[in-house]
Amino acid sequence: MYETTHDKAYLIKFINLSLKAIAWRYSSYLFCDSHYQNGLLLWPMAHYIHLVEYDEPELNSLAIPSGLIAYQASTVPINEFPSASHTYGTVAAWLYNRCYETLTTELVLEWDPDLALDRSVNENASFSGPLLYLGHLSTVNSEYAACGHFLDKGALQATLFKGLLPEEDKCTCDDFPQGVLQVLPNGSYTWYHSGWSLPTDNCVVGCVSPYYFSSTPDVELYTEFIEDLSHAVTTLILPRLAHQIELYTGGNYPFTDVEMVRFRNTFTKNLWSAADEDFYNTTAGTLGPFSDNNGPNQAIGWHKYKSLAWMPLWKFDAQAGSSPNVYDIIMDFYESDMYPQPANDFGGQTHYGVAEVVSAQWENECFDLTLFNRELVYDQDFAAKDVLTVDPDGEAGASFAEPVINEPRFTVNEGITAEFRAGAAVVFEPGFETIPGSTVTAVIDPLGCDLTYRAPAMVLTGPTYANVQEPREAPVVDTTAVDLSEEIGTHKDDVHFLHDQVAHVATVRLTLVQGRSVRVELSDALGKPVMQRPVAPLPVGSHDLSLELDGLSTGIYFCKVWMDASPQVFKFIQDEN
């Protein structure tokens, strides 16, 4: 969510969650669930480290305000987090030590030197996150030199996943070459959940599972169960990260766009049944639609909610050239079956899946953004492609961001700089306040909903974010900024903008709850005023202000209506006809 919105509140949430996970992790228990969970925990931690050290190095020295990190010590004094003040970089360094020691332990206890994994694919795939993220850092930062072998292990892991494995069953001594990924005639992949090796150790199944009914495992177990929709989400981490690291390093990794399109087709052609308008259980499109039956080979009903986590594959919809596409399938399912259920792992949405949905919407849709109650204690930019609204009283209860407040207010503290950027309008509702000494700016971006990249590129003075598929630089444009450094007044008056393209007339419709002076200004896309209309004080009631647009050439324009220190802004397009 931070990479999508660049709201540092998500970084603070992540840090607090990571500290709790480490403090209370029972890492001394080495069994399949522990191994599985270790990979899933290390993956996002390594992602954070890579973000701070490589993607956005300016975060490294950025101080975290005191009181925002809520560390709860473990009952066992292990991995104690220092109580001193921190930057995002010092947190990354501490998390790195935790990742390194756990990865080193896993490599010794779980894998032999040749990486002959004794667990199923989905239990090992998430380890590609820390292996590839930290391994890549070893190539660009000498402080991570000890992680050089991680990159080799991650690359080998990716190669094994895509390769043909000559495997020997330890019980029967039979050899069976078995490709992990199998290409189906429809251009998709399917694979067995056991993946690259038979999950046995001295003829004893490594994990206690209700799906194993034989006390003496044999080769047939390897091909008994095709990977299901839910567990495949974890497996996808491996090819996605290998594909991403190839973009970073230019190295020869086995997952190119061609392979990623096949994974995309797995979702659209196998897991999704257009005829049933439902998800199938396996990556081969078998076992029928989901049900609430928890019997053998039957998918649990809530497993299909994991489909949200397949959303990143929407980036390969265009290359696949077939319909329906990932984005439409998931958005239709989300809107019809899920929203607004709470985000949780069992019985509803998943936090990770919802984050991927938001990320895709951020790039594909002309979205509005509403901010609720909050006390801003660090510099922060907010952006929306269409309308950005600050509505402190719009959602009752505790604030989402730390420090937690319960009052209906959005406060920008002393010494804090905040920018509010939108394509059509920035709206401040009652409860928005600035403390003297703060700096607040509202900006209307002329590109607005034409933006095809994420929020960071919308901050035109900051670093650009280039979409991997369609690289483009942030445009150099003039923007109209409204200085809100002084405390902004609030009002409950109503303003509407009506545009008649045929008659070339615009109407500003006002409903005033108290008498006030009004000023209306039209400006072009570069912020140059083309019409100004001061209005004498108006009494309480409804008023229509007519604006003749005959003299305007074709283009994008903004109508700004001042009734106090902050304008309400409306974007419109003037045509010649």
Coordinates of C-alpha atoms in Angstrom, one line a residue:
M1 CA 0.0 0.0 0.0
Y2 CA 2.9 2.4 0.6
E3 CA 4.3 1.8 -2.8
T4 CA 0.8 2.6 -4.3
T5 CA -0.1 5.6 -2.2
H6 CA 3.3 6.7 -0.8
D7 CA 1.5 7.4 2.5
K8 CA 4.0 6.8 5.3
A9 CA 1.2 5.6 7.6
Y10 CA 1.5 2.2 5.8
L11 CA 5.2 2.0 6.5
I12 CA 4.6 2.7 10.2
K13 CA 1.9 0.0 10.2
F14 CA 4.3 -2.5 8.6
I15 CA 7.1 -1.8 11.0
N16 CA 4.8 -2.3 14.0
L17 CA 3.4 -5.5 12.6
S18 CA 6.9 -6.8 11.8
L19 CA 8.2 -6.1 15.3
K20 CA 5.3 -8.0 16.8
A21 CA 5.7 -11.0 14.4
I22 CA 9.4 -11.2 15.3
A23 CA 8.9 -10.8 19.1
W24 CA 6.3 -13.5 19.2
R25 CA 7.6 -15.9 16.6
Y26 CA 8.1 -19.4 17.9
S27 CA 11.1 -19.9 15.6
S28 CA 12.6 -22.8 17.6
Y29 CA 9.9 -25.2 16.3
L30 CA 11.1 -26.6 13.0
F31 CA 8.1 -28.3 11.3
C32 CA 6.4 -27.7 8.0
D33 CA 4.1 -24.9 9.3
S34 CA 7.0 -23.1 10.8
H35 CA 9.0 -23.3 7.6
Y36 CA 6.0 -22.2 5.6
Q37 CA 5.3 -19.2 7.9
N38 CA 9.0 -18.2 8.0
G39 CA 9.0 -17.7 4.3
L40 CA 5.8 -15.7 4.3
L41 CA 7.2 -13.4 7.1
L42 CA 10.6 -12.9 5.6
W43 CA 9.3 -12.0 2.1
P44 CA 7.7 -8.6 3.1
M45 CA 10.5 -7.8 5.5
A46 CA 13.1 -8.2 2.7
H47 CA 10.8 -6.2 0.4
Y48 CA 10.9 -3.3 3.0
I49 CA 14.7 -3.6 3.2
H50 CA 15.0 -3.4 -0.6
L51 CA 12.6 -0.4 -0.7
V52 CA 14.6 1.6 1.8
E53 CA 18.1 0.6 0.5
Y54 CA 17.5 0.6 -3.2
D55 CA 14.1 1.8 -4.5
E56 CA 13.8 4.9 -2.3
P57 CA 17.1 5.5 -0.6
E58 CA 15.9 8.9 0.6
L59 CA 14.0 7.0 3.2
N60 CA 17.2 5.6 4.7
S61 CA 18.0 8.7 6.8
L62 CA 14.5 9.9 7.3
A63 CA 13.6 10.1 11.0
I64 CA 10.6 8.3 12.3
P65 CA 8.8 10.6 14.8
S66 CA 8.9 9.3 18.4
G67 CA 6.0 7.4 19.7
L68 CA 4.9 5.9 16.4
I69 CA 6.7 2.6 16.8
A70 CA 4.8 0.5 19.4
Y71 CA 7.2 -2.4 20.2
Q72 CA 5.9 -5.1 22.6
A73 CA 8.7 -7.1 24.0
S74 CA 8.6 -10.9 23.8
T75 CA 8.2 -13.0 26.9
V76 CA 11.6 -14.4 25.9
P77 CA 14.4 -11.8 25.6
I78 CA 15.3 -12.6 22.0
N79 CA 15.8 -10.2 19.1
E80 CA 15.0 -7.2 21.3
F81 CA 14.4 -4.1 19.3
P82 CA 16.5 -1.0 20.4
S83 CA 14.5 1.7 22.1
A84 CA 16.6 4.5 20.7
S85 CA 15.3 6.9 18.1
H86 CA 15.1 5.4 14.6
T87 CA 15.1 6.2 10.9
Y88 CA 13.5 4.0 8.3
G89 CA 17.1 2.9 7.5
T90 CA 17.9 1.7 11.1
V91 CA 14.7 -0.3 11.1
A92 CA 15.8 -1.9 7.8
A93 CA 19.2 -2.7 9.2
W94 CA 17.6 -4.5 12.2
L95 CA 15.2 -6.4 10.0
Y96 CA 18.1 -7.4 7.8
N97 CA 19.8 -9.1 10.7
R98 CA 16.7 -11.0 11.5
C99 CA 16.2 -12.1 7.8
Y100 CA 19.9 -13.1 7.5
E101 CA 20.0 -15.3 10.6
T102 CA 16.7 -17.0 9.7
L103 CA 17.7 -17.6 6.1
T104 CA 21.0 -19.0 7.1
T105 CA 19.3 -21.4 9.5
E106 CA 16.8 -22.5 6.9
L107 CA 19.5 -23.1 4.3
V108 CA 21.3 -25.4 6.7
L109 CA 18.4 -27.2 8.2
E110 CA 15.9 -27.4 5.4
W111 CA 18.0 -27.6 2.2
D112 CA 21.1 -29.6 1.2
P113 CA 23.9 -27.9 -0.7
D114 CA 22.3 -28.6 -4.0
L115 CA 19.0 -27.1 -2.8
A116 CA 17.2 -30.4 -3.1
L117 CA 14.1 -29.1 -1.3
D118 CA 12.1 -31.6 0.7
R119 CA 8.9 -29.6 0.9
S120 CA 6.2 -28.7 -1.6
V121 CA 6.5 -25.7 -3.9
N122 CA 4.2 -23.4 -2.0
E123 CA 6.1 -23.9 1.2
N124 CA 9.4 -22.8 -0.4
A125 CA 8.4 -20.3 -3.0
S126 CA 8.0 -17.4 -0.6
F127 CA 11.7 -17.7 0.3
S128 CA 12.5 -16.4 -3.2
G129 CA 11.5 -13.0 -1.7
P130 CA 14.4 -12.6 0.8
L131 CA 16.8 -14.6 -1.4
L132 CA 16.3 -12.4 -4.5
Y133 CA 15.8 -9.1 -2.7
L134 CA 18.8 -9.4 -0.4
G135 CA 20.8 -11.1 -3.1
H136 CA 20.2 -8.2 -5.4
L137 CA 21.3 -5.7 -2.7
S138 CA 24.6 -7.6 -2.5
T139 CA 25.3 -6.5 -6.1
V140 CA 24.8 -2.8 -5.5
N141 CA 25.7 -2.3 -1.8
S142 CA 28.8 -3.6 -0.1
E143 CA 27.1 -3.7 3.3
Y144 CA 25.1 -6.7 1.9
A145 CA 28.1 -8.6 0.5
A146 CA 27.3 -11.5 2.8
C147 CA 24.1 -12.1 0.8
G148 CA 25.8 -12.8 -2.5
H149 CA 25.0 -16.5 -2.3
F150 CA 21.4 -15.7 -1.7
L151 CA 21.0 -14.4 -5.2
D152 CA 22.5 -17.7 -6.6
K153 CA 20.1 -19.7 -4.4
G154 CA 17.1 -17.7 -5.6
A155 CA 18.1 -18.0 -9.2
L156 CA 18.6 -21.8 -8.7
Q157 CA 15.2 -22.0 -7.0
A158 CA 13.6 -20.3 -10.1
T159 CA 15.4 -22.6 -12.4
L160 CA 14.3 -25.7 -10.5
F161 CA 10.7 -24.5 -10.6
K162 CA 10.7 -24.2 -14.4
G163 CA 12.9 -27.2 -15.1
L164 CA 12.6 -30.9 -15.5
L165 CA 13.7 -32.7 -12.4
P166 CA 15.1 -36.3 -12.4
E167 CA 13.8 -37.3 -9.0
E168 CA 14.5 -40.5 -7.1
D169 CA 11.9 -41.8 -4.6
K170 CA 13.6 -42.7 -1.4
C171 CA 11.1 -45.4 -0.6
T172 CA 11.0 -47.3 -3.9
C173 CA 14.3 -46.1 -5.5
D174 CA 12.3 -45.4 -8.7
D175 CA 13.4 -42.6 -10.9
F176 CA 10.8 -40.3 -12.4
P177 CA 11.7 -37.2 -14.4
Q178 CA 8.9 -34.8 -13.7
G179 CA 8.5 -31.3 -15.0
V180 CA 7.3 -28.9 -12.3
L181 CA 5.5 -26.5 -14.7
Q182 CA 3.4 -28.1 -17.5
V183 CA 2.2 -26.0 -20.4
L184 CA -1.4 -26.8 -21.4
P185 CA -2.8 -26.4 -24.9
N186 CA -4.5 -23.1 -24.0
G187 CA -1.2 -21.4 -23.3
S188 CA -1.4 -21.8 -19.5
Y189 CA 0.6 -23.4 -16.7
T190 CA -0.4 -26.1 -14.3
W191 CA 1.7 -27.9 -11.6
Y192 CA 1.4 -30.4 -8.8
H193 CA 1.5 -29.0 -5.3
S194 CA 4.5 -31.2 -4.3
G195 CA 6.5 -29.5 -7.0
W196 CA 10.2 -30.2 -7.2
S197 CA 10.5 -33.2 -4.9
L198 CA 8.6 -35.9 -3.1
P199 CA 7.8 -34.6 0.4
T200 CA 9.2 -37.7 2.3
D201 CA 11.9 -38.3 4.7
N202 CA 12.9 -41.9 5.3
C203 CA 9.5 -43.0 3.9
V204 CA 7.6 -40.7 6.3
V205 CA 5.6 -37.9 5.0
G206 CA 7.2 -34.6 6.0
C207 CA 4.0 -32.8 6.9
V208 CA 0.9 -34.1 8.6
S209 CA -1.9 -33.4 6.1
P210 CA -5.5 -34.5 5.7
Y211 CA -4.7 -35.0 2.0
Y212 CA -2.3 -37.9 2.6
F213 CA -4.2 -41.1 3.2
S214 CA -1.3 -43.6 2.7
S215 CA 1.0 -44.5 5.5
T216 CA 3.6 -45.5 2.9
P217 CA 4.1 -42.7 0.5
D218 CA 5.2 -43.5 -3.0
V219 CA 5.7 -41.8 -6.4
E220 CA 2.0 -41.6 -7.0
L221 CA 1.7 -39.0 -4.2
Y222 CA 3.8 -36.7 -6.2
T223 CA 1.1 -36.4 -8.9
E224 CA -1.9 -36.9 -6.7
F225 CA -2.9 -33.3 -6.1
I226 CA -2.7 -30.4 -8.6
E227 CA -2.0 -27.0 -7.0
D228 CA -5.1 -25.1 -5.9
L229 CA -6.0 -21.5 -6.3
S230 CA -5.2 -20.5 -2.7
H231 CA -1.8 -22.2 -2.3
A232 CA -0.8 -21.1 -5.8
V233 CA -0.9 -17.5 -4.5
T234 CA 2.2 -18.3 -2.5
T235 CA 3.8 -20.2 -5.3
L236 CA 3.4 -17.1 -7.6
I237 CA 5.8 -15.2 -5.4
L238 CA 8.7 -17.1 -7.0
P239 CA 8.1 -16.3 -10.7
R240 CA 7.0 -12.8 -10.0
L241 CA 10.1 -12.0 -8.0
A242 CA 12.4 -13.7 -10.5
H243 CA 10.8 -11.7 -13.3
Q244 CA 11.2 -8.5 -11.2
I245 CA 14.9 -9.2 -10.3
E246 CA 15.6 -9.8 -14.0
L247 CA 14.4 -6.2 -14.6
Y248 CA 16.7 -5.0 -11.9
T249 CA 19.9 -6.9 -12.9
G250 CA 19.5 -7.8 -16.6
G251 CA 20.4 -11.3 -15.6
N252 CA 19.3 -14.5 -17.2
Y253 CA 16.3 -15.6 -15.1
P254 CA 13.9 -18.2 -16.5
F255 CA 10.7 -16.1 -16.1
T256 CA 10.2 -13.7 -18.9
D257 CA 7.1 -12.0 -20.1
V258 CA 6.2 -15.2 -22.0
E259 CA 6.1 -17.2 -18.8
M260 CA 4.2 -14.6 -16.9
V261 CA 1.5 -14.5 -19.6
R262 CA 1.1 -18.3 -19.1
F263 CA 0.6 -17.7 -15.4
R264 CA -1.9 -15.1 -16.3
N265 CA -3.7 -17.6 -18.5
T266 CA -3.8 -20.1 -15.6
F267 CA -6.0 -17.6 -13.8
T268 CA -8.2 -16.5 -16.7
K269 CA -8.6 -19.8 -18.5
N270 CA -8.3 -22.5 -15.8
L271 CA -9.1 -21.1 -12.4
W272 CA -11.9 -18.9 -13.7
S273 CA -14.9 -20.5 -15.4
A274 CA -16.8 -18.0 -17.5
A275 CA -19.6 -20.5 -18.0
D276 CA -20.2 -21.0 -14.2
E277 CA -19.1 -17.4 -13.3
D278 CA -17.1 -19.0 -10.5
F279 CA -13.6 -20.1 -9.7
Y280 CA -12.4 -23.7 -10.1
N281 CA -10.3 -25.3 -7.5
T282 CA -7.1 -26.2 -9.3
T283 CA -4.6 -24.6 -11.7
A284 CA -5.7 -27.1 -14.3
G285 CA -9.3 -26.0 -14.1
T286 CA -10.6 -29.2 -12.5
L287 CA -12.6 -30.3 -9.4
G288 CA -15.4 -28.0 -10.2
P289 CA -16.5 -24.7 -8.7
F290 CA -15.8 -23.9 -5.0
S291 CA -18.1 -25.2 -2.3
D292 CA -18.2 -25.1 1.5
N293 CA -17.5 -28.9 1.6
N294 CA -14.2 -29.5 3.3
G295 CA -13.9 -33.1 2.2
P296 CA -11.0 -34.5 0.2
N297 CA -10.3 -32.7 -3.1
Q298 CA -13.0 -30.2 -2.3
A299 CA -12.2 -26.5 -2.1
I300 CA -13.2 -24.6 1.0
G301 CA -15.6 -21.8 0.1
W302 CA -13.5 -19.0 1.5
H303 CA -10.5 -20.1 -0.5
K304 CA -11.8 -18.3 -3.6
Y305 CA -11.4 -15.0 -1.8
K306 CA -7.6 -15.6 -2.2
S307 CA -8.2 -14.8 -5.9
L308 CA -7.6 -11.1 -5.1
A309 CA -3.9 -11.9 -4.7
W310 CA -3.7 -12.9 -8.4
M311 CA -4.4 -9.3 -9.4
P312 CA -0.7 -8.4 -10.2
L313 CA -1.0 -10.5 -13.3
W314 CA -3.3 -7.9 -14.8
K315 CA -0.1 -6.3 -16.1
F316 CA 0.1 -9.1 -18.7
D317 CA -3.5 -8.8 -19.9
A318 CA -2.6 -6.8 -22.9
Q319 CA 0.2 -9.1 -24.0
A320 CA -2.1 -12.1 -23.6
G321 CA -4.6 -10.6 -26.0
S322 CA -7.5 -12.8 -24.8
S323 CA -10.6 -12.1 -22.7
P324 CA -11.9 -12.0 -20.1
N325 CA -8.9 -10.4 -18.4
V326 CA -7.5 -10.6 -14.9
Y327 CA -8.5 -7.1 -14.0
D328 CA -12.2 -7.4 -15.0
I329 CA -12.6 -10.9 -13.4
I330 CA -11.3 -9.8 -10.0
M331 CA -13.0 -6.4 -10.0
D332 CA -16.4 -8.0 -10.9
F333 CA -15.9 -10.6 -8.2
Y334 CA -14.8 -8.1 -5.6
E335 CA -17.6 -5.7 -6.2
S336 CA -20.4 -8.3 -6.4
D337 CA -19.3 -10.9 -3.8
M338 CA -16.9 -9.3 -1.4
Y339 CA -17.2 -5.5 -0.8
P340 CA -17.6 -4.2 1.9
Q341 CA -16.7 -7.3 4.0
P342 CA -13.9 -6.7 6.4
A343 CA -10.4 -7.6 5.2
N344 CA -9.3 -10.8 7.0
D345 CA -7.9 -14.1 6.2
F346 CA -10.8 -16.4 6.9
G347 CA -14.3 -15.9 5.5
G348 CA -13.6 -12.7 3.6
Q349 CA -11.0 -10.6 2.0
T350 CA -7.2 -10.9 2.6
H351 CA -5.2 -7.8 3.5
Y352 CA -2.6 -8.6 0.9
G353 CA -5.3 -9.3 -1.8
V354 CA -7.1 -6.0 -1.1
A355 CA -3.8 -4.1 -1.3
E356 CA -3.2 -5.6 -4.8
V357 CA -6.7 -4.6 -5.8
V358 CA -6.1 -1.0 -4.7
S359 CA -2.8 -0.9 -6.5
A360 CA -4.4 -2.0 -9.7
Q361 CA -7.3 0.5 -9.4
W362 CA -4.7 3.2 -8.7
E363 CA -3.2 2.7 -12.1
N364 CA -6.3 1.8 -14.1
E365 CA -9.1 4.1 -12.8
C366 CA -9.7 7.8 -12.4
F367 CA -10.1 7.5 -8.6
D368 CA -11.2 9.7 -5.8
L369 CA -9.5 9.6 -2.4
T370 CA -11.0 10.6 0.9
L371 CA -8.9 11.1 4.0
F372 CA -10.6 10.9 7.5
N373 CA -9.4 12.0 10.9
R374 CA -5.7 12.2 11.4
E375 CA -2.9 14.0 13.2
L376 CA -0.1 14.6 10.7
V377 CA 3.3 14.5 12.5
Y378 CA 5.6 13.9 9.5
D379 CA 5.8 15.5 6.0
Q380 CA 3.4 13.9 3.6
D381 CA 2.0 14.3 0.1
F382 CA -1.4 13.1 -0.8
A383 CA -2.7 12.6 -4.3
A384 CA -5.8 11.6 -6.2
K385 CA -6.4 11.5 -10.0
D386 CA -9.8 13.1 -9.7
V387 CA -11.1 14.5 -6.4
L388 CA -9.2 14.6 -3.1
T389 CA -11.4 15.2 -0.1
V390 CA -10.3 15.7 3.5
D391 CA -13.4 14.8 5.6
P392 CA -12.3 14.4 9.3
D393 CA -15.9 13.6 10.4
G394 CA -16.6 11.1 7.6
E395 CA -15.7 8.0 9.5
A396 CA -16.2 7.7 13.3
G397 CA -13.8 6.1 15.6
A398 CA -10.0 5.8 15.9
S399 CA -7.8 7.2 13.1
F400 CA -6.1 4.8 10.8
A401 CA -2.7 6.5 11.0
E402 CA -0.5 6.8 14.1
P403 CA -0.6 8.7 16.4
V404 CA -4.2 7.4 17.0
I405 CA -6.8 10.0 17.6
N406 CA -10.6 9.7 18.1
E407 CA -11.6 13.3 17.5
P408 CA -13.2 14.3 14.1
R409 CA -10.2 16.5 13.0
F410 CA -7.4 16.4 10.5
T411 CA -4.5 18.4 12.0
V412 CA -1.3 19.4 10.3
N413 CA 1.1 20.0 13.1
E414 CA 3.7 22.7 13.5
G415 CA 6.8 22.3 11.3
I416 CA 5.0 19.8 9.0
T417 CA 4.7 20.2 5.2
A418 CA 1.7 18.7 3.5
E419 CA 0.7 18.8 -0.1
F420 CA -2.8 17.8 -1.4
R421 CA -2.8 17.2 -5.2
A422 CA -5.7 16.2 -7.4
G423 CA -6.8 16.3 -11.0
A424 CA -10.2 17.9 -10.5
A425 CA -10.7 19.3 -7.0
V426 CA -9.2 19.4 -3.5
V427 CA -12.0 19.6 -0.9
F428 CA -11.5 20.4 2.8
E429 CA -14.5 19.6 5.0
P430 CA -15.1 21.0 8.5
G431 CA -12.5 19.7 11.0
F432 CA -9.4 20.3 8.8
E433 CA -7.0 22.5 10.7
T434 CA -3.4 23.7 10.4
I435 CA -1.2 24.7 13.3
P436 CA 0.8 27.9 12.9
G437 CA 4.2 27.0 11.5
S438 CA 2.9 24.3 9.2
T439 CA 3.0 24.5 5.4
V440 CA 0.0 23.2 3.5
T441 CA -0.4 23.5 -0.3
A442 CA -3.3 22.3 -2.5
V443 CA -2.4 21.7 -6.2
I444 CA -4.6 21.0 -9.2
D445 CA -2.7 18.8 -11.7
P446 CA -3.8 19.6 -15.3
L447 CA -3.2 16.0 -16.4
G448 CA -5.6 14.7 -13.8
C449 CA -7.2 11.4 -14.9
D450 CA -4.9 11.2 -17.9
L451 CA -2.1 10.1 -15.6
T452 CA -1.2 6.5 -16.3
Y453 CA 1.4 6.1 -13.6
R454 CA 1.2 5.9 -9.8
A455 CA 1.0 8.6 -7.2
P456 CA 4.8 9.3 -6.8
A457 CA 5.0 10.6 -10.4
M458 CA 2.2 13.0 -9.6
V459 CA 4.4 14.9 -7.2
L460 CA 6.1 16.7 -10.0
T461 CA 9.0 18.0 -7.9
G462 CA 9.9 14.6 -6.6
P463 CA 11.3 11.4 -8.1
T464 CA 9.4 9.8 -11.0
Y465 CA 7.9 6.3 -11.0
A466 CA 8.1 4.7 -14.4
N467 CA 5.5 2.1 -15.2
V468 CA 7.5 -1.0 -16.2
Q469 CA 5.3 -1.7 -19.3
E470 CA 5.0 1.9 -20.5
P471 CA 8.0 3.9 -19.2
R472 CA 7.4 7.6 -19.2
E473 CA 8.9 10.5 -17.4
A474 CA 6.8 12.9 -15.2
P475 CA 5.6 15.7 -17.5
V476 CA 6.9 19.2 -17.1
V477 CA 3.8 21.3 -16.6
D478 CA 2.9 24.4 -14.7
T479 CA 0.4 23.8 -11.9
T480 CA -1.9 26.1 -10.0
A481 CA -1.1 26.0 -6.3
V482 CA -3.3 27.5 -3.6
D483 CA -1.2 28.4 -0.5
L484 CA -3.0 27.2 2.6
S485 CA -0.3 27.9 5.1
E486 CA -2.6 29.9 7.3
E487 CA -5.5 28.0 9.0
I488 CA -8.2 27.3 6.5
G489 CA -11.7 28.3 7.2
T490 CA -14.6 25.8 6.8
H491 CA -18.1 26.1 5.4
K492 CA -21.2 24.1 4.8
D493 CA -22.3 25.9 1.7
D494 CA -23.0 23.9 -1.4
V495 CA -21.4 24.6 -4.8
H496 CA -22.2 22.9 -8.1
F497 CA -20.7 23.5 -11.5
L498 CA -22.9 22.9 -14.6
H499 CA -21.4 23.0 -18.1
D500 CA -23.5 23.2 -21.2
Q501 CA -21.3 22.2 -24.2
V502 CA -23.9 23.2 -26.8
A503 CA -24.8 26.6 -25.5
H504 CA -21.2 27.3 -24.4
V505 CA -22.4 28.4 -21.0
A506 CA -21.3 27.4 -17.5
T507 CA -23.3 27.9 -14.4
V508 CA -22.0 28.1 -10.8
R509 CA -24.9 27.1 -8.6
L510 CA -24.5 28.2 -5.0
T511 CA -26.5 27.4 -1.9
L512 CA -25.4 29.6 0.9
V513 CA -26.2 29.1 4.6
Q514 CA -24.8 32.6 5.4
G515 CA -24.2 35.7 3.4
R516 CA -20.8 36.0 1.9
S517 CA -18.7 37.4 -0.9
V518 CA -17.9 35.1 -3.8
R519 CA -15.2 35.2 -6.5
V520 CA -15.1 33.0 -9.6
E521 CA -12.1 32.5 -11.8
L522 CA -11.5 30.4 -14.9
S523 CA -8.0 29.3 -15.8
D524 CA -6.5 27.3 -18.6
A525 CA -4.5 24.0 -18.2
L526 CA -1.4 25.9 -17.4
G527 CA -3.0 27.9 -14.6
K528 CA -3.3 31.2 -16.6
P529 CA -6.5 33.1 -15.6
V530 CA -8.8 33.6 -18.6
M531 CA -11.8 35.1 -16.8
Q532 CA -12.4 36.5 -13.4
R533 CA -15.7 37.5 -11.8
P534 CA -15.9 39.1 -8.4
V535 CA -19.5 38.9 -7.1
A536 CA -21.0 41.4 -4.6
P537 CA -21.9 39.9 -1.2
L538 CA -24.8 37.4 -1.7
P539 CA -27.5 36.8 0.9
V540 CA -28.5 33.4 2.3
G541 CA -30.2 31.2 -0.3
S542 CA -29.7 29.8 -3.8
H543 CA -27.9 31.7 -6.6
D544 CA -26.9 30.8 -10.2
L545 CA -23.9 32.6 -11.7
S546 CA -23.7 32.4 -15.5
L547 CA -20.4 32.3 -17.3
E548 CA -20.2 32.9 -21.1
L549 CA -17.6 30.6 -22.7
D550 CA -17.8 31.6 -26.4
G551 CA -14.4 33.2 -26.4
L552 CA -12.6 30.1 -25.1
S553 CA -10.6 27.8 -27.4
T554 CA -10.7 24.0 -27.2
G555 CA -8.9 22.7 -24.2
I556 CA -9.0 21.8 -20.5
Y557 CA -10.1 24.5 -18.1
F558 CA -10.6 24.9 -14.3
C559 CA -13.3 26.9 -12.6
K560 CA -12.3 28.0 -9.1
V561 CA -15.0 29.3 -6.7
W562 CA -13.8 31.2 -3.6
M563 CA -16.1 31.7 -0.7
D564 CA -13.3 31.8 1.9
A565 CA -9.6 31.1 2.0
S566 CA -9.9 27.8 0.0
P567 CA -11.4 27.5 -3.4
Q568 CA -13.5 24.6 -4.7
V569 CA -12.2 23.6 -8.1
F570 CA -14.0 22.1 -11.1
K571 CA -12.4 20.8 -14.3
F572 CA -14.1 20.9 -17.6
I573 CA -13.3 20.5 -21.3
Q574 CA -14.3 23.1 -23.8
D575 CA -15.0 21.9 -27.4
E576 CA -15.3 23.9 -30.5
N577 CA -18.8 22.6 -31.4

